[in-house]
Short mmCIF file of C-alpha atoms in Angstrom, two decimals:
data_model
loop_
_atom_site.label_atom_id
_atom_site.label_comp_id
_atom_site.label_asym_id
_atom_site.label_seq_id
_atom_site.Cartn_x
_atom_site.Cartn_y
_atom_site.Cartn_z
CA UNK A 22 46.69 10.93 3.55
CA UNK A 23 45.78 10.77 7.50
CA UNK A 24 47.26 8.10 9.37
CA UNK A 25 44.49 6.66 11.54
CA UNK A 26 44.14 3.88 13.98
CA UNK A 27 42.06 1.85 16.23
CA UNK A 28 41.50 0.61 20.08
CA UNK A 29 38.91 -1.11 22.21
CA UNK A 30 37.85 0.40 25.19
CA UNK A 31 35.62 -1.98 27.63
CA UNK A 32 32.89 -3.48 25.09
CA UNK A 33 33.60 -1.21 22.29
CA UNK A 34 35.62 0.27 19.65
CA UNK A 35 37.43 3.59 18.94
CA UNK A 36 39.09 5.06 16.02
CA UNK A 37 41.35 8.26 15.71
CA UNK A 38 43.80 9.75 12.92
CA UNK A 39 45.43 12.84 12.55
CA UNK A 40 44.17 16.13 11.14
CA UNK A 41 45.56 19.46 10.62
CA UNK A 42 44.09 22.29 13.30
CA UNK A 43 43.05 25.81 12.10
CA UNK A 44 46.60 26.94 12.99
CA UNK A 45 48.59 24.31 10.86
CA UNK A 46 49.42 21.67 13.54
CA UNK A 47 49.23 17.76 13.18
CA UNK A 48 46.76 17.20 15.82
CA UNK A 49 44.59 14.04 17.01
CA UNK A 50 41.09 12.90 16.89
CA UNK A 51 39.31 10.02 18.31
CA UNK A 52 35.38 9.34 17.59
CA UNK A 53 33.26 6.33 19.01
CA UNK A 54 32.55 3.07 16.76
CA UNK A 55 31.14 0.34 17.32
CA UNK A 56 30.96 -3.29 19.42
CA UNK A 57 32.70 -4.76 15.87
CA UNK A 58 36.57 -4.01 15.31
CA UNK A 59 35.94 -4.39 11.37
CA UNK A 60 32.83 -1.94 11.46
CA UNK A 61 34.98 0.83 13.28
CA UNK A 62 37.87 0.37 10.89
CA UNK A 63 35.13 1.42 8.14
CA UNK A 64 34.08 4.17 9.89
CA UNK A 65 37.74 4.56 10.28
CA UNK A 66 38.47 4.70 6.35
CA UNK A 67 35.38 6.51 5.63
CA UNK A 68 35.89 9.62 8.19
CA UNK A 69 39.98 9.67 6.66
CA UNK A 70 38.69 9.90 3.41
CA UNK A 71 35.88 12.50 3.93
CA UNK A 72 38.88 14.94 5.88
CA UNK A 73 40.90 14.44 2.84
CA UNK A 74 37.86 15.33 0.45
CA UNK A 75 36.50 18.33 3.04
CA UNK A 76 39.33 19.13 5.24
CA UNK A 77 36.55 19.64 7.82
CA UNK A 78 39.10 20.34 10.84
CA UNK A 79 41.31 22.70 8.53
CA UNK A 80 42.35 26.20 8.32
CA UNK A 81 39.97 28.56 9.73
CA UNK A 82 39.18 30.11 6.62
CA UNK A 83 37.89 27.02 5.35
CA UNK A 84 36.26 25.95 8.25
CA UNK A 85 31.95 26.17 8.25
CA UNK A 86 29.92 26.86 11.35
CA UNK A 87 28.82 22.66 11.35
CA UNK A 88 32.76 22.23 11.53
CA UNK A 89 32.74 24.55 14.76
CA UNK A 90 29.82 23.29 16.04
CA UNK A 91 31.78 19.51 16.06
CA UNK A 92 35.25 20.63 17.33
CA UNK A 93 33.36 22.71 20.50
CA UNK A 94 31.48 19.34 21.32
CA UNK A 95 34.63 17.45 21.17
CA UNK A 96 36.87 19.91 22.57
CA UNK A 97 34.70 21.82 25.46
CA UNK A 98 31.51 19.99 25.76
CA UNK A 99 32.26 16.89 26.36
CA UNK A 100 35.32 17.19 28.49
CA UNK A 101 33.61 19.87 30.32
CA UNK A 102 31.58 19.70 33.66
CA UNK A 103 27.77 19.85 32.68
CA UNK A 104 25.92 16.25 33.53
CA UNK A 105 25.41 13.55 30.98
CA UNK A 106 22.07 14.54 30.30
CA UNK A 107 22.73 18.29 29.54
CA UNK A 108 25.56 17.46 27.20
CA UNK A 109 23.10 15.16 25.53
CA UNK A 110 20.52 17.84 24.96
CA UNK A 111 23.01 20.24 23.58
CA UNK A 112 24.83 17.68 21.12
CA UNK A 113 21.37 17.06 19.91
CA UNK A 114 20.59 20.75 19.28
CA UNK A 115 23.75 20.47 17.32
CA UNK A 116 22.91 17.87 14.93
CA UNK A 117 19.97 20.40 14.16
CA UNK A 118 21.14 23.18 13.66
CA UNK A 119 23.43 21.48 10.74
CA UNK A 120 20.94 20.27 9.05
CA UNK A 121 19.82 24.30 8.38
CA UNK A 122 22.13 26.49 6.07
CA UNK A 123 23.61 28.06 8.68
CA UNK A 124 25.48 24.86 9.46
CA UNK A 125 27.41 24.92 6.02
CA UNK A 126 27.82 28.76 6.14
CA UNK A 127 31.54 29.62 6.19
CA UNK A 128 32.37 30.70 9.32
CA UNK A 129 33.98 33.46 8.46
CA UNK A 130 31.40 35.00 6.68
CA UNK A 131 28.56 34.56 9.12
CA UNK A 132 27.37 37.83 10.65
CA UNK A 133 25.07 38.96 13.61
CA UNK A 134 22.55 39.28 11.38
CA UNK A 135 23.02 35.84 10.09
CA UNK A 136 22.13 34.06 13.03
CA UNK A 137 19.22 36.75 13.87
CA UNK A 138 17.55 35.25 10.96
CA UNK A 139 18.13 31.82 12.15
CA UNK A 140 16.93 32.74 15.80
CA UNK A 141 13.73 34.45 14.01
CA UNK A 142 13.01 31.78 11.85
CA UNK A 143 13.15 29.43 15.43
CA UNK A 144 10.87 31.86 17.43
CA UNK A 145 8.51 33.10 14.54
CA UNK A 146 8.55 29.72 12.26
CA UNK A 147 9.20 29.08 9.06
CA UNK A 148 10.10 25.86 6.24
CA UNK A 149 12.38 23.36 7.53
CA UNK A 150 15.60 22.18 5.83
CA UNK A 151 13.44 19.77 4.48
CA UNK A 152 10.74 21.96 2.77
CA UNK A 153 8.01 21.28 5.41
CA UNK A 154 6.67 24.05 7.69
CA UNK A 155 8.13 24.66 10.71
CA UNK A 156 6.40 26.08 14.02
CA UNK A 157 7.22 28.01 16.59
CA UNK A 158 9.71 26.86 19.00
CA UNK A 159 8.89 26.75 22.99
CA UNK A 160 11.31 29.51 25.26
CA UNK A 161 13.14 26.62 26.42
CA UNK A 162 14.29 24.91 22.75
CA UNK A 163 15.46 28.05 21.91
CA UNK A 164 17.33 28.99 24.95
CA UNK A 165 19.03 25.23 24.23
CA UNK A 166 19.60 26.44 20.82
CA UNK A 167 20.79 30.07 21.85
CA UNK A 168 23.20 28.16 24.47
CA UNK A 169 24.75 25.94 22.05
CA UNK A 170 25.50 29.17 19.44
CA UNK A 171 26.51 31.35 21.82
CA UNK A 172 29.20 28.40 23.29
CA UNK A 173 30.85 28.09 20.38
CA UNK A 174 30.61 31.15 19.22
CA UNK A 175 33.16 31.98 22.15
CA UNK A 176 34.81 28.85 21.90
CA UNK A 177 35.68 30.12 18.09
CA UNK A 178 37.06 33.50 19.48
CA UNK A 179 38.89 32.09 22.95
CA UNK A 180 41.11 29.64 22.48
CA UNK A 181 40.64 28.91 19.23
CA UNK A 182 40.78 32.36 17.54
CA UNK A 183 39.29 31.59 14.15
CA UNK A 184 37.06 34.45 14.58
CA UNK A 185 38.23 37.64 16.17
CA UNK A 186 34.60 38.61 18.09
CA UNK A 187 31.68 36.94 18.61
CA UNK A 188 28.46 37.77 16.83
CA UNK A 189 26.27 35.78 18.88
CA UNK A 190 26.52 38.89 21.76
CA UNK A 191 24.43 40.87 18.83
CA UNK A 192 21.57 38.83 18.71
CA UNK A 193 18.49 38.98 20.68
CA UNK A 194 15.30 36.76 21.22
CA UNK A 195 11.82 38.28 18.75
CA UNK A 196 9.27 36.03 19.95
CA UNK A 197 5.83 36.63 18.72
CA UNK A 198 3.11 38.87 20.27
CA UNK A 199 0.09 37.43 21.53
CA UNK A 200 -2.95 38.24 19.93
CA UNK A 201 -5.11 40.62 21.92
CA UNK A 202 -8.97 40.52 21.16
CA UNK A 203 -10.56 43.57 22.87
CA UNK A 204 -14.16 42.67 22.47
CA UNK A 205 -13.90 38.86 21.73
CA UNK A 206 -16.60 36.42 23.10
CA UNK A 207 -13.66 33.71 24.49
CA UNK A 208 -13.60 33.89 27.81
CA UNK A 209 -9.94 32.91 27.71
CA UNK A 210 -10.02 30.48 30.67
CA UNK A 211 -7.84 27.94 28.29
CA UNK A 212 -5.73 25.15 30.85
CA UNK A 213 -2.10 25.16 29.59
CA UNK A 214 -1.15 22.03 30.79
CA UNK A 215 -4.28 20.31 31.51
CA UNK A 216 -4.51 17.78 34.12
CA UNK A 217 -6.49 14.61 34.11
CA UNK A 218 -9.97 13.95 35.88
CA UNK A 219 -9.72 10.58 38.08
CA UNK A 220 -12.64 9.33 35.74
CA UNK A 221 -10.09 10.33 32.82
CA UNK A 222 -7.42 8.42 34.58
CA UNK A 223 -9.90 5.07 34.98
CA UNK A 224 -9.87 4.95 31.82
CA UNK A 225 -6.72 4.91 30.24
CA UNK A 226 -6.03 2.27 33.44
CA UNK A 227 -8.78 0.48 32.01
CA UNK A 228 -7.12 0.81 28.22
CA UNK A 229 -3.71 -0.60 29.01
CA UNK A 230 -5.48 -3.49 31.55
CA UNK A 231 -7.20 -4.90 28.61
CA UNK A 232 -4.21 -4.82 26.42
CA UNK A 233 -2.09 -6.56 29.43
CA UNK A 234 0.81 -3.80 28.82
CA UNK A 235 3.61 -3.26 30.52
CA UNK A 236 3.45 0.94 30.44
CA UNK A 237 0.28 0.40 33.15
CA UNK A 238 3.07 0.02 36.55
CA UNK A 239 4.68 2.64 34.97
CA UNK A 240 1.97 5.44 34.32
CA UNK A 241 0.31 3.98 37.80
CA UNK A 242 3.30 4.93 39.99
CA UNK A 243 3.63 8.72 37.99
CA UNK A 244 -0.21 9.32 38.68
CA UNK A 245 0.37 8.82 42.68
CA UNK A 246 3.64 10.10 42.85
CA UNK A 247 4.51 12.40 40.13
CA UNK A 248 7.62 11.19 39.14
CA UNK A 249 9.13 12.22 35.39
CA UNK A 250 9.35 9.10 32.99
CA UNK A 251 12.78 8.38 33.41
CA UNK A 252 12.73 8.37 37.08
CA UNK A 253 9.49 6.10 36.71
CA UNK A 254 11.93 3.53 34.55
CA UNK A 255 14.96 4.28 36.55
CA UNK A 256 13.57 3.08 39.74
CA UNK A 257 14.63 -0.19 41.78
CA UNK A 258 13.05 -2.22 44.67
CA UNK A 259 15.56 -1.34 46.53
CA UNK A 260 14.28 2.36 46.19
CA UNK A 261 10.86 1.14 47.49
CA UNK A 262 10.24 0.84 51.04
CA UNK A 263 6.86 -0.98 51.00
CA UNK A 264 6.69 -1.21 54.74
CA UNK A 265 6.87 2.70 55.34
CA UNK A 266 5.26 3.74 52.23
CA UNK A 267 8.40 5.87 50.78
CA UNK A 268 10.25 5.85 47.57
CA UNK A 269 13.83 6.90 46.68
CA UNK A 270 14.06 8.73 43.71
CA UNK A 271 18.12 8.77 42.59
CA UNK A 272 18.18 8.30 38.99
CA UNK A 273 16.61 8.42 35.84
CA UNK A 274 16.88 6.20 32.65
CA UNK A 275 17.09 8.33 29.06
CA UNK A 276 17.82 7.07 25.89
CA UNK A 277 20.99 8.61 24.32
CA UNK A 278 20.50 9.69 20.84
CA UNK A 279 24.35 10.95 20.87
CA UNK A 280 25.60 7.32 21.83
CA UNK A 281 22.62 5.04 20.65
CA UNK A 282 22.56 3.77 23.64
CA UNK A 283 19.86 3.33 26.88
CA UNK A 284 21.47 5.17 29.93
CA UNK A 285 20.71 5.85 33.87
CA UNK A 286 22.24 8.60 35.35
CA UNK A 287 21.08 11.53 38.00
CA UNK A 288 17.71 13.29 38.30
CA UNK A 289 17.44 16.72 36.55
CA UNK A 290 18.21 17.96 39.46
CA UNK A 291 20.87 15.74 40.42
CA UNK A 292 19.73 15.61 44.05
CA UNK A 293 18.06 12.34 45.95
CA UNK A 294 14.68 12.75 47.06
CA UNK A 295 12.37 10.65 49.06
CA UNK A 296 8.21 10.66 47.73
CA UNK A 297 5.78 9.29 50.16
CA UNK A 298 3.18 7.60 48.16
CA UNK A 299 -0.58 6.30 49.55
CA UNK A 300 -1.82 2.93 50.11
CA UNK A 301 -3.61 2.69 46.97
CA UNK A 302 -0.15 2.92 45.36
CA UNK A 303 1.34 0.19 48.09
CA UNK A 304 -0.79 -2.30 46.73
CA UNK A 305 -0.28 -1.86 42.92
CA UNK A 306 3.68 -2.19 44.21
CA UNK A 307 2.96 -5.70 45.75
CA UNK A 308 0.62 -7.11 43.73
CA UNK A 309 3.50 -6.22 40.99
CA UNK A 310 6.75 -7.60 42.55
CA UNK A 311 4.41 -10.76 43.17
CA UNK A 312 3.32 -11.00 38.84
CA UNK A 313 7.05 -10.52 38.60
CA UNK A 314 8.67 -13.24 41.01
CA UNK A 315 5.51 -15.62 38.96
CA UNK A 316 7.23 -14.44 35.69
CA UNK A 317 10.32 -15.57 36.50
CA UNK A 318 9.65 -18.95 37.79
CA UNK A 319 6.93 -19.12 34.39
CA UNK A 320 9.82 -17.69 31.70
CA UNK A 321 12.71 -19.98 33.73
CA UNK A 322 15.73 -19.77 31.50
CA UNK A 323 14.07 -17.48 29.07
CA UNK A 324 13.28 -14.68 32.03
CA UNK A 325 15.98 -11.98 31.27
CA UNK A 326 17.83 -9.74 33.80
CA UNK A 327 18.54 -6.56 33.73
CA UNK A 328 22.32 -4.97 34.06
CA UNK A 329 24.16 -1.76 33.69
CA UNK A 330 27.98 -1.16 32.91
CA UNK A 331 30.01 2.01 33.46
CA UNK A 332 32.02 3.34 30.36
CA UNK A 333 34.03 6.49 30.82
CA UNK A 334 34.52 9.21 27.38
CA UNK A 335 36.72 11.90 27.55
CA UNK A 336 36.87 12.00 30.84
CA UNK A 337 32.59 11.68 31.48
CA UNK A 338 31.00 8.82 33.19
CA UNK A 339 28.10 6.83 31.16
CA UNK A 340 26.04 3.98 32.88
CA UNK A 341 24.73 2.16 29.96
CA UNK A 342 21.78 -0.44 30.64
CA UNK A 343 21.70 -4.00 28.97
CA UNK A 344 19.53 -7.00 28.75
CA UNK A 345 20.49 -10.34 28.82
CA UNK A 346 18.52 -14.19 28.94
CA UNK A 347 19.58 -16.02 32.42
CA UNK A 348 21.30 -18.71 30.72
CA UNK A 349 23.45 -15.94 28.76
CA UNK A 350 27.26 -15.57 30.01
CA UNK A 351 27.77 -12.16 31.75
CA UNK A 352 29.95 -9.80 29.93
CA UNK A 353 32.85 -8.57 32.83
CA UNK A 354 31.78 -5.40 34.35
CA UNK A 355 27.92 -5.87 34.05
CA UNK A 356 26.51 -5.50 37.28
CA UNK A 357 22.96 -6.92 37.75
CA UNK A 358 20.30 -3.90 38.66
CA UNK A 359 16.54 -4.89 39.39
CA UNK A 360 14.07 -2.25 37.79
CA UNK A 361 10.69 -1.99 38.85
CA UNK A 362 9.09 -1.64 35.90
CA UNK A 363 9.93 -4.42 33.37
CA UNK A 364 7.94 -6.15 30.89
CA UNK A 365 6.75 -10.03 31.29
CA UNK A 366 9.84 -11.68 30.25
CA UNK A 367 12.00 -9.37 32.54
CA UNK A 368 13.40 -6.76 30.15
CA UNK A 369 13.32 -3.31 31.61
CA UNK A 370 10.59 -1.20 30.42
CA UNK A 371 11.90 1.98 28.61
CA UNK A 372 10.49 5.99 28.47
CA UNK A 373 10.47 5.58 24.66
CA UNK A 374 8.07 2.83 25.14
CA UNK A 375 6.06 4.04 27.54
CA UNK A 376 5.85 7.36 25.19
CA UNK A 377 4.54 5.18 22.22
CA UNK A 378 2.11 3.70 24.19
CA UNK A 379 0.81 6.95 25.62
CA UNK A 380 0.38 8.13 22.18
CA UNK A 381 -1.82 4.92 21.08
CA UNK A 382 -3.92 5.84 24.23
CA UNK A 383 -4.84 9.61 23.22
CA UNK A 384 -5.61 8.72 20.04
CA UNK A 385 -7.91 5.19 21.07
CA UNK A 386 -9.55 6.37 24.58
CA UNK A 387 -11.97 9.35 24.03
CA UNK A 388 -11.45 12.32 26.35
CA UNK A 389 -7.35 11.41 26.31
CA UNK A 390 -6.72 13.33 22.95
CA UNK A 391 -3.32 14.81 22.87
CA UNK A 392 -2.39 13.16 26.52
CA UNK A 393 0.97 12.73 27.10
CA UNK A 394 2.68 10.73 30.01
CA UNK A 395 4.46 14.06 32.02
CA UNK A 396 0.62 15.33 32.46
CA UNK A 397 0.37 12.90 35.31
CA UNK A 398 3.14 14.70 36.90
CA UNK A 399 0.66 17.98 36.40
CA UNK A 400 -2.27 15.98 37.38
CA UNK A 401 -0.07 14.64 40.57
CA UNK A 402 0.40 19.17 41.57
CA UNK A 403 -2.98 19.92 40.72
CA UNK A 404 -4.73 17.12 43.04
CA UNK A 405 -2.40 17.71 45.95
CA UNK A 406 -2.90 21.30 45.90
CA UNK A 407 -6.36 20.98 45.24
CA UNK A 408 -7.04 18.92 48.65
CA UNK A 409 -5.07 21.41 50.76
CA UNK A 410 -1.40 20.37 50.42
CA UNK A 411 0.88 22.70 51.66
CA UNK A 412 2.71 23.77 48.13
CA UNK A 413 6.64 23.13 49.97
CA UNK A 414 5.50 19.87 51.11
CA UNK A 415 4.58 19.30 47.42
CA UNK A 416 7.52 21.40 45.99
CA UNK A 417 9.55 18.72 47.28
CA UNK A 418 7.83 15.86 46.36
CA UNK A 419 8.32 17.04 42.65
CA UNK A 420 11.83 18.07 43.15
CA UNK A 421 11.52 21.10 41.60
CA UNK A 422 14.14 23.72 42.02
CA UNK A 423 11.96 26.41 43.58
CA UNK A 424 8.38 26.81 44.98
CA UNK A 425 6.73 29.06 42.04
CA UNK A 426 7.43 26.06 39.67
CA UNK A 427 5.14 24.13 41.57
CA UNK A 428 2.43 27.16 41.67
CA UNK A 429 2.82 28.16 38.09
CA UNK A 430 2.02 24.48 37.00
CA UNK A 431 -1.01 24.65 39.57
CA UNK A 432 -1.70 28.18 37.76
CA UNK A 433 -2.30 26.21 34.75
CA UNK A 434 -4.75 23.44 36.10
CA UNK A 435 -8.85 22.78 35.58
CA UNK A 436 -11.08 25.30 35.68
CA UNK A 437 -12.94 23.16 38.09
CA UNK A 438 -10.03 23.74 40.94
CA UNK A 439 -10.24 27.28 40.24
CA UNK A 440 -13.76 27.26 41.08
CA UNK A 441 -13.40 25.22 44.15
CA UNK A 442 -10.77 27.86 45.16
CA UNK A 443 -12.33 30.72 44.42
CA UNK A 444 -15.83 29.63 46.81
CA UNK A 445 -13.27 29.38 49.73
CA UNK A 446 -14.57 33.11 49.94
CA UNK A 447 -18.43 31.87 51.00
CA UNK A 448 -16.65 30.64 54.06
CA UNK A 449 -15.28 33.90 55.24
CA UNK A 450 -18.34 35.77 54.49
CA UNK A 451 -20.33 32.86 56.22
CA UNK A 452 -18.27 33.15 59.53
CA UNK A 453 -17.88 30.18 61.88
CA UNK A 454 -20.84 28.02 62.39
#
């Protein structure tokens, strides 16, 4: 039998035991539990007596490509150098890709054209482990998905040599051709990403102001300033400079499916940015900190704050956010952050929230069908752009890596702005008046 054991580490609890590697050795493993010593000592028994039952961490022969998957997310992803939110992404693709056959194939036995199947059935479609039909995945889940094979893949070869080459250098992307109608009436002018009319946007403001919610702040601030969702959530008052107009944008918040838990951490980019915003904007700001300071005094005891607390993982940094009553004791280590966007009684609002809500909204407000919170961010491009911004003046204000990312989003706007563009012509052929 394993011998296992547990340990606290700030608020919560870990457990590890011993298992034998694919070359025979006695070596250790620790997982996360939970905030309760007795719960992790379950999770403790349990995991002992599943190795026993599966040897999951055995002798490569026995090992499956879900048991690879696990040990290159314990071994080299999560020790390694990619930011929280990348490692996130990927240990999520993980947890799907086990739930398909290829995840209990032995991985011994799996072959290039093995995963070429699996990489179809991604790109082309298909059933789903659980019977229902799958479509099409977009170019970037599958490069997640290709990323994630193709590191452990290697990680199987070099160090651990349970495989002797890796068949993931076989395989190669077969997305599906586009349709080509040669004499078909559409006149294929089709917005990709289509961004909302201000009338469109009155409305939805209209939606949440009658239902008093807390997503309106946050869906008002990503309309004038494009921010994503979690830098929307992730921003304090002291990243607003009400005076001079400016936001800081340094973080974001994300929920952590991996950890269960609500983090903040850097932008996608991981690089500070400063958004001027307009004096429409300025005055949403104040008449907001004012509602809140009103809460507070209205809630008293009851008003809750808002905190975050660093806990370090193999050797990676988390900043998990908490919320507690006033008159609750702080736990040691919690240090008190003030969030912009919070609900009435204080609590911080969250992107999964906000996400529900924006859902409710395309399906109540008419003209808002399939609307989804990041096409204010588009809508933010398109009417910059469209009123002569210069697009590295905007480039920046998104923080987007390059300058065509900021075209090719414009590329997919109204065919209204097209319009407008494409009459710019009249002028030259006018001349000067």
């Amino acid at each position: 039998m394993a011998k296992g054991s547990v340990r606290k580490k700030g608020k919560k609890w870990y457990y590890r035991f011993y298992v034998e590697d694919e070359s025979g050795r006695q070596v250790q493993r620790e997982f996360a539990g939970t905030e309760s010593k007795s719960e992790t000592e379950a999770l403790l028994r349990k995991a002992m007596e599943d190795y026993e039952a599966k040897k999951f961490v055995a002798k490569s022969e026995n090992a499956t490509v879900g048991m690879l998957l696990d040990m290159w997310v314990e071994e080299e992803l999560k020790p390694g150098n990619l930011s929280n939110g990348t490692v996130m992404s990927y240990q999520g693709t993980v947890n799907r890709i086990k739930q398909y056959p290829i995840g209990n194939r032995k991985l011994k036995s799996v072959t290039a054209d093995h995963l070429q199947a699996f990489m179809d059935q991604l790109s082309f479609g298909g059933v789903n482990p659980d019977g229902t039909t799958a479509k099409p995945l977009s170019k970037g889940y599958l490069r997640l998905f290709s990323a994630v094979l193709q590191g452990a893949f290697r990680f199987a070869v070099f160090p651990k040599r349970m495989i002797s080459f890796n068949p993931m250098q076989y395989v190669v992307w077969r997305g599906k051709k586009d349709d080509y109608e040669l004499f078909s009436d559409d006149n294929g002018d089709v917005a990709t990403i289509p961004a909302l009319t201000h009338e469109m946007y009155l409305k939805l403001e209209d939606f949440l102001k009658a239902k008093d919610n807390p997503a309106l702040l946050p869906i008002q601030i990503a309309y004038y300033t494009g921010l994503r969702i979690g830098e929307v959530c992730g921003l304090t008052w002291q990243d607003v400079n009400l005076e001079k107009q400016y936001l800081t944008v340094r973080r974001s918040m994300r929920y952590n499916g991996a950890r269960h838990k609500t983090e903040i951490g850097a932008t996608k980019r991981r690089k500070v940015r400063t958004v001027d915003f307009c004096d429409t904007l300025a005055e949403i700001l104040r008449t907001a900190k004012l509602e809140q300071h009103k809460n507070r005094l209205k809630y008293g005891e009851l008003f809750c704050l808002n905190y975050y607390v660093e806990v370090k993982e193999k050797d990676r940094t988390y900043y998990e956010v908490y919320t507690l009553p006033r008159n609750e004791k702080v736990p040691e280590g919690y240090k008190e952050i003030s969030f912009v966007c919070l609900r009435p009684d204080g609590a911080y609002e969250s992107p999964s929230t906000i996400g529900i809500m924006c859902k409710r909204a395309s399906k109540k407000v008419e003209g808002l069908e399939g609307f989804h919170f990041h096409q204010l961010r588009h809508t933010f491009t398109s009417n910059l752009l469209s009123n002569g911004a210069a697009p590295k003046d905007v480039q920046e204000l998104l923080g987007h890596s390059d300058v065509s990312t900021t075209m090719n989003v414009y590329a997919h706007s109204t065919r209204e702005a097209k319009r407008t563009s494409a009459r710019l012509l009249d002028k030259v052929v006018s001349g000067p008046i």
